[in-house]
PDB file of C-alpha atoms in Angstrom:
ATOM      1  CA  UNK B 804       0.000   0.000   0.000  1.00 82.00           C
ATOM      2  CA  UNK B 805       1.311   3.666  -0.930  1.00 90.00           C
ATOM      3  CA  UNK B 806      -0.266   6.662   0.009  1.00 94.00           C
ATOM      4  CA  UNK B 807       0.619   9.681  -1.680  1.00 96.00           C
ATOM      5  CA  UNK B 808       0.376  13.372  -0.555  1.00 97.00           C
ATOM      6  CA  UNK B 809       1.203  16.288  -3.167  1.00 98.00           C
ATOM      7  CA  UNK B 810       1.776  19.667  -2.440  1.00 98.00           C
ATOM      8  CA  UNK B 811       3.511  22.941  -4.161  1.00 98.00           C
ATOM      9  CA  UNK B 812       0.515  23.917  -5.987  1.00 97.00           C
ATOM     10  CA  UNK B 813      -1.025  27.778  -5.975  1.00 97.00           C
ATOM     11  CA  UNK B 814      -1.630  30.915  -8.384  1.00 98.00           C
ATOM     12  CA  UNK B 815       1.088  31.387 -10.663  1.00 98.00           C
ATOM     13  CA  UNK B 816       1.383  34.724 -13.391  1.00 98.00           C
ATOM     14  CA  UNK B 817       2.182  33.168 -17.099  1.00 98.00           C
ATOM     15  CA  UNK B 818       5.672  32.274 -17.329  1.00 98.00           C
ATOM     16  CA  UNK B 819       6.322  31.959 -14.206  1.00 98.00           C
ATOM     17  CA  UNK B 820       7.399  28.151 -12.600  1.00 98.00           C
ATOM     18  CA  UNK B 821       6.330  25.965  -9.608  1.00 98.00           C
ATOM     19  CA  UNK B 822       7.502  22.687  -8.112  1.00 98.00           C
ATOM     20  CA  UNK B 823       5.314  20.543  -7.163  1.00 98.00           C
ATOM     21  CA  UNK B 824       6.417  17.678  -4.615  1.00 98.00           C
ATOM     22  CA  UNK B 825       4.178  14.175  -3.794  1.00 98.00           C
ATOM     23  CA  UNK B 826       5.611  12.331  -0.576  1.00 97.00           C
ATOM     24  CA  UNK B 827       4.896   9.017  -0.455  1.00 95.00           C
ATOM     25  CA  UNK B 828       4.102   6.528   2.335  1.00 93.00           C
ATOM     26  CA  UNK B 829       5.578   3.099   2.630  1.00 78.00           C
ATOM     27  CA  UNK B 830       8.970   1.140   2.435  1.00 71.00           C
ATOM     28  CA  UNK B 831       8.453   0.081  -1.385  1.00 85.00           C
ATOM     29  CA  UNK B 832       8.431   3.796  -2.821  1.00 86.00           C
ATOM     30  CA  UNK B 833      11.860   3.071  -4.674  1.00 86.00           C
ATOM     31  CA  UNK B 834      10.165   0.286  -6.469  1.00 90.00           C
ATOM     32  CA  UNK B 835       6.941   2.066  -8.219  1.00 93.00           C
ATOM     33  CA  UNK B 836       7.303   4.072 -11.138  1.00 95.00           C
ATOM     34  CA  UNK B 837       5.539   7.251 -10.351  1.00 96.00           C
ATOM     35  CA  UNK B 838       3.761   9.671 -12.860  1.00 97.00           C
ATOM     36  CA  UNK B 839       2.267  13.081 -12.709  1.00 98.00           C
ATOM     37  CA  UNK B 840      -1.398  13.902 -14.657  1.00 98.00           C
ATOM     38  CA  UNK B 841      -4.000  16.749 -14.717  1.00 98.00           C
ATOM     39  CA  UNK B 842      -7.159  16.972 -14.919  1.00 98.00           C
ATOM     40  CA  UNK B 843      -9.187  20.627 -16.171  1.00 97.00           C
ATOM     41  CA  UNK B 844     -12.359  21.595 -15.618  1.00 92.00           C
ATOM     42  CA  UNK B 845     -14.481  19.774 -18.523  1.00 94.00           C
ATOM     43  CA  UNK B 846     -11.468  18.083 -19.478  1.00 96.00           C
ATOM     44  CA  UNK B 847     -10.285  14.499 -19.102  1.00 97.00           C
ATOM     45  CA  UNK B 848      -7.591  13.338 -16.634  1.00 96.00           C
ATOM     46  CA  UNK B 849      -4.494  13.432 -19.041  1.00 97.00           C
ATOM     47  CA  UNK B 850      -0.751  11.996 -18.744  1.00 97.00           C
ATOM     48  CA  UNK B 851       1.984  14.781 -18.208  1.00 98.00           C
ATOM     49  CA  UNK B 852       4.829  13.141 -17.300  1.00 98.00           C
ATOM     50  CA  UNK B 853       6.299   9.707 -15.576  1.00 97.00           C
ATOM     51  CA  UNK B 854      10.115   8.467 -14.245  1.00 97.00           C
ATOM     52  CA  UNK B 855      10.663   5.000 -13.433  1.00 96.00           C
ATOM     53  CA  UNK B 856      11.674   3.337 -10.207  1.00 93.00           C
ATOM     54  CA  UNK B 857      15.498   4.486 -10.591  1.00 93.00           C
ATOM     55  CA  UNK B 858      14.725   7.824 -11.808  1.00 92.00           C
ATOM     56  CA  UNK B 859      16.603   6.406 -15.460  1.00 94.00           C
ATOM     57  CA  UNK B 860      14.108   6.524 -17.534  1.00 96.00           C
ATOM     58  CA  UNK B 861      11.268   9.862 -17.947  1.00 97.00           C
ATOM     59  CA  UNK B 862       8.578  10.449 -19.944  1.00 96.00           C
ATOM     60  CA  UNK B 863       6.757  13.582 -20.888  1.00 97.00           C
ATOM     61  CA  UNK B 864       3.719  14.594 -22.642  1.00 97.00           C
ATOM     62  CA  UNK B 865       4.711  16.914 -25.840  1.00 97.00           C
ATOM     63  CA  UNK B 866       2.245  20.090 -24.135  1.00 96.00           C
ATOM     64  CA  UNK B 867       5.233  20.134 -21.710  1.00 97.00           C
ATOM     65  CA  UNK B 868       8.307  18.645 -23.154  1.00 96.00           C
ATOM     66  CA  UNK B 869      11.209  21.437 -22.851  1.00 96.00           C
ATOM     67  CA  UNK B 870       8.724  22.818 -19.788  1.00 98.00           C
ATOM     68  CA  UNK B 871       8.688  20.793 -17.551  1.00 98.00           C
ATOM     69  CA  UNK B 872      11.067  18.180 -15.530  1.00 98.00           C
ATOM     70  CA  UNK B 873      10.069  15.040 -13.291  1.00 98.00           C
ATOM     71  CA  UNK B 874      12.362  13.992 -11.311  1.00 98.00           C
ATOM     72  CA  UNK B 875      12.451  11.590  -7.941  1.00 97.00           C
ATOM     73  CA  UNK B 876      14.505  11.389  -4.653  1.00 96.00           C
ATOM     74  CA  UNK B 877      14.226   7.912  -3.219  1.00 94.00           C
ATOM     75  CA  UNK B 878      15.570   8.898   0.004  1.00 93.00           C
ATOM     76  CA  UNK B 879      13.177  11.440   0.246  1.00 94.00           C
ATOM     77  CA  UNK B 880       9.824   8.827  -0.568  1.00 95.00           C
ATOM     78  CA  UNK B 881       9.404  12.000  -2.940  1.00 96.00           C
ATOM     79  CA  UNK B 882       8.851  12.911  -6.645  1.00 97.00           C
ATOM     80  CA  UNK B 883       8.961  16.367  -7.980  1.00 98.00           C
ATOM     81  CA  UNK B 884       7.562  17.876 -10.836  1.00 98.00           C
ATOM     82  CA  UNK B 885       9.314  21.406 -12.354  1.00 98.00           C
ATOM     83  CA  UNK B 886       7.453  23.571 -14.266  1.00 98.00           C
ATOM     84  CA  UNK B 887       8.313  26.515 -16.291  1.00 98.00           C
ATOM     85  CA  UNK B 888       7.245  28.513 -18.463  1.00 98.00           C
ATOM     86  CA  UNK B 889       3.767  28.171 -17.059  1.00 98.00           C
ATOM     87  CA  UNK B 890       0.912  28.895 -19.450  1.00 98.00           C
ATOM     88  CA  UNK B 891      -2.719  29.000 -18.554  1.00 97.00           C
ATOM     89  CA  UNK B 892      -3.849  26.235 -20.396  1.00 97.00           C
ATOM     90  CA  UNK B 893      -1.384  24.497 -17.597  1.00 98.00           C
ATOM     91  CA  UNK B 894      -4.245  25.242 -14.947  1.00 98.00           C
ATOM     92  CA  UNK B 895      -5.680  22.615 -13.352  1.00 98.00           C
ATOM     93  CA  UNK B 896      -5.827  19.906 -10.596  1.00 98.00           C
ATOM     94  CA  UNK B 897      -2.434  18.226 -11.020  1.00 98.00           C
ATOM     95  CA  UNK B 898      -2.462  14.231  -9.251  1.00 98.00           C
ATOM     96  CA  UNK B 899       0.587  11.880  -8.938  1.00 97.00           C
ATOM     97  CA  UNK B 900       0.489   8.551  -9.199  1.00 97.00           C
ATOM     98  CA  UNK B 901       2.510   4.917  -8.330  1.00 95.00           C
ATOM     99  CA  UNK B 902       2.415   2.228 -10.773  1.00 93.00           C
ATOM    100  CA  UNK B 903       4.733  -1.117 -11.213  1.00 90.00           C
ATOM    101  CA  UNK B 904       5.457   0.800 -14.681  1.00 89.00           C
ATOM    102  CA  UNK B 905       6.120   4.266 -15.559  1.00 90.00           C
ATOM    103  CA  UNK B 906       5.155   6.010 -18.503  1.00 90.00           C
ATOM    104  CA  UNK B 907       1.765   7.085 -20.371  1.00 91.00           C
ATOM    105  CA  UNK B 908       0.524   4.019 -20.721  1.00 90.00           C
ATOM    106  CA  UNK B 909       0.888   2.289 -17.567  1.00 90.00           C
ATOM    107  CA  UNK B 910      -1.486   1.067 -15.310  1.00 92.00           C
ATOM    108  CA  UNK B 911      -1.128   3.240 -11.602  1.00 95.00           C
ATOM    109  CA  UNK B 912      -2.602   1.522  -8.637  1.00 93.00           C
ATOM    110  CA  UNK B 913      -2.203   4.356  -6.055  1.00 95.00           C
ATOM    111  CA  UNK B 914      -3.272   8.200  -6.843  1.00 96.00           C
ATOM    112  CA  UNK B 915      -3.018  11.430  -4.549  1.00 97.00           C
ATOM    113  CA  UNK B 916      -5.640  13.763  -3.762  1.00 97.00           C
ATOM    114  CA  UNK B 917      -4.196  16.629  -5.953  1.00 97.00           C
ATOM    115  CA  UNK B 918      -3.078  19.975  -5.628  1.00 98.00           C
ATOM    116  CA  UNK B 919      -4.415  22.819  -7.988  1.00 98.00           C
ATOM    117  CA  UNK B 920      -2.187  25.030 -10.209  1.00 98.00           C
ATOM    118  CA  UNK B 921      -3.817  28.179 -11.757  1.00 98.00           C
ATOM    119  CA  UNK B 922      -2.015  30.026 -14.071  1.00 98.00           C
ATOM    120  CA  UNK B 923      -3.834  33.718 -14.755  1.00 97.00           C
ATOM    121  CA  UNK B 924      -2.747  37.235 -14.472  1.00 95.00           C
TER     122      UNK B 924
END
């Protein structure tokens, strides 16, 4: 069982960056692959990007390759996400997940609550 808590989320200007963190509960963090999504009003939930257990491999969604950067301390039970450049179509309710896989097409078995990111001057 994981749990998974994510924070770092708030009102950003455009072009501006946050970092979202999700801490994670358990002694089996290191092996999950772990994956951030979104989710806008009206919209479906949608991939944005995933790192697997070692932190070797990443995946991004193209809406935020060059944006924005997942990365994962295993020490920490923690996985980050880094984003720049922030545009308001970024707003939304941003969830992490643990899976056995990484990537967009995994299956995750364990999701957080979410933290909201607006993006709006």
């Amino acid at each position: 069982q994981v749990q998974l808590v994510e924070s770092g989320g708030g009102l950003v200007q455009p072009g501006g960056s946050l970092r979202l963190s999700c801490a994670a509960s358990g002694r089996t963090f290191s092996k999950y692959g772990m994956g951030w999504f979104r989710q806008a009003p009206g919209k479906e939930r949608e991939f944005v990007a995933g790192i697997s257990w070692s932190g070797g491999t990443t995946y991004n969604a193209d809406s935020v390759l060059g944006r924005f950067t997942i990365s994962r301390d295993n020490a920490k039970n923690t996985v980050y996400l880094q984003m720049n450049s922030l545009k308001p179509e970024d707003t939304a309710v941003y969830y992490c997940a643990a899976g056995w896989l990484a990537g967009p097409r995994a299956e995750y078995d364990y999701w957080g609550q979410g933290t909201q990111v607006t993006v709006s001057s």
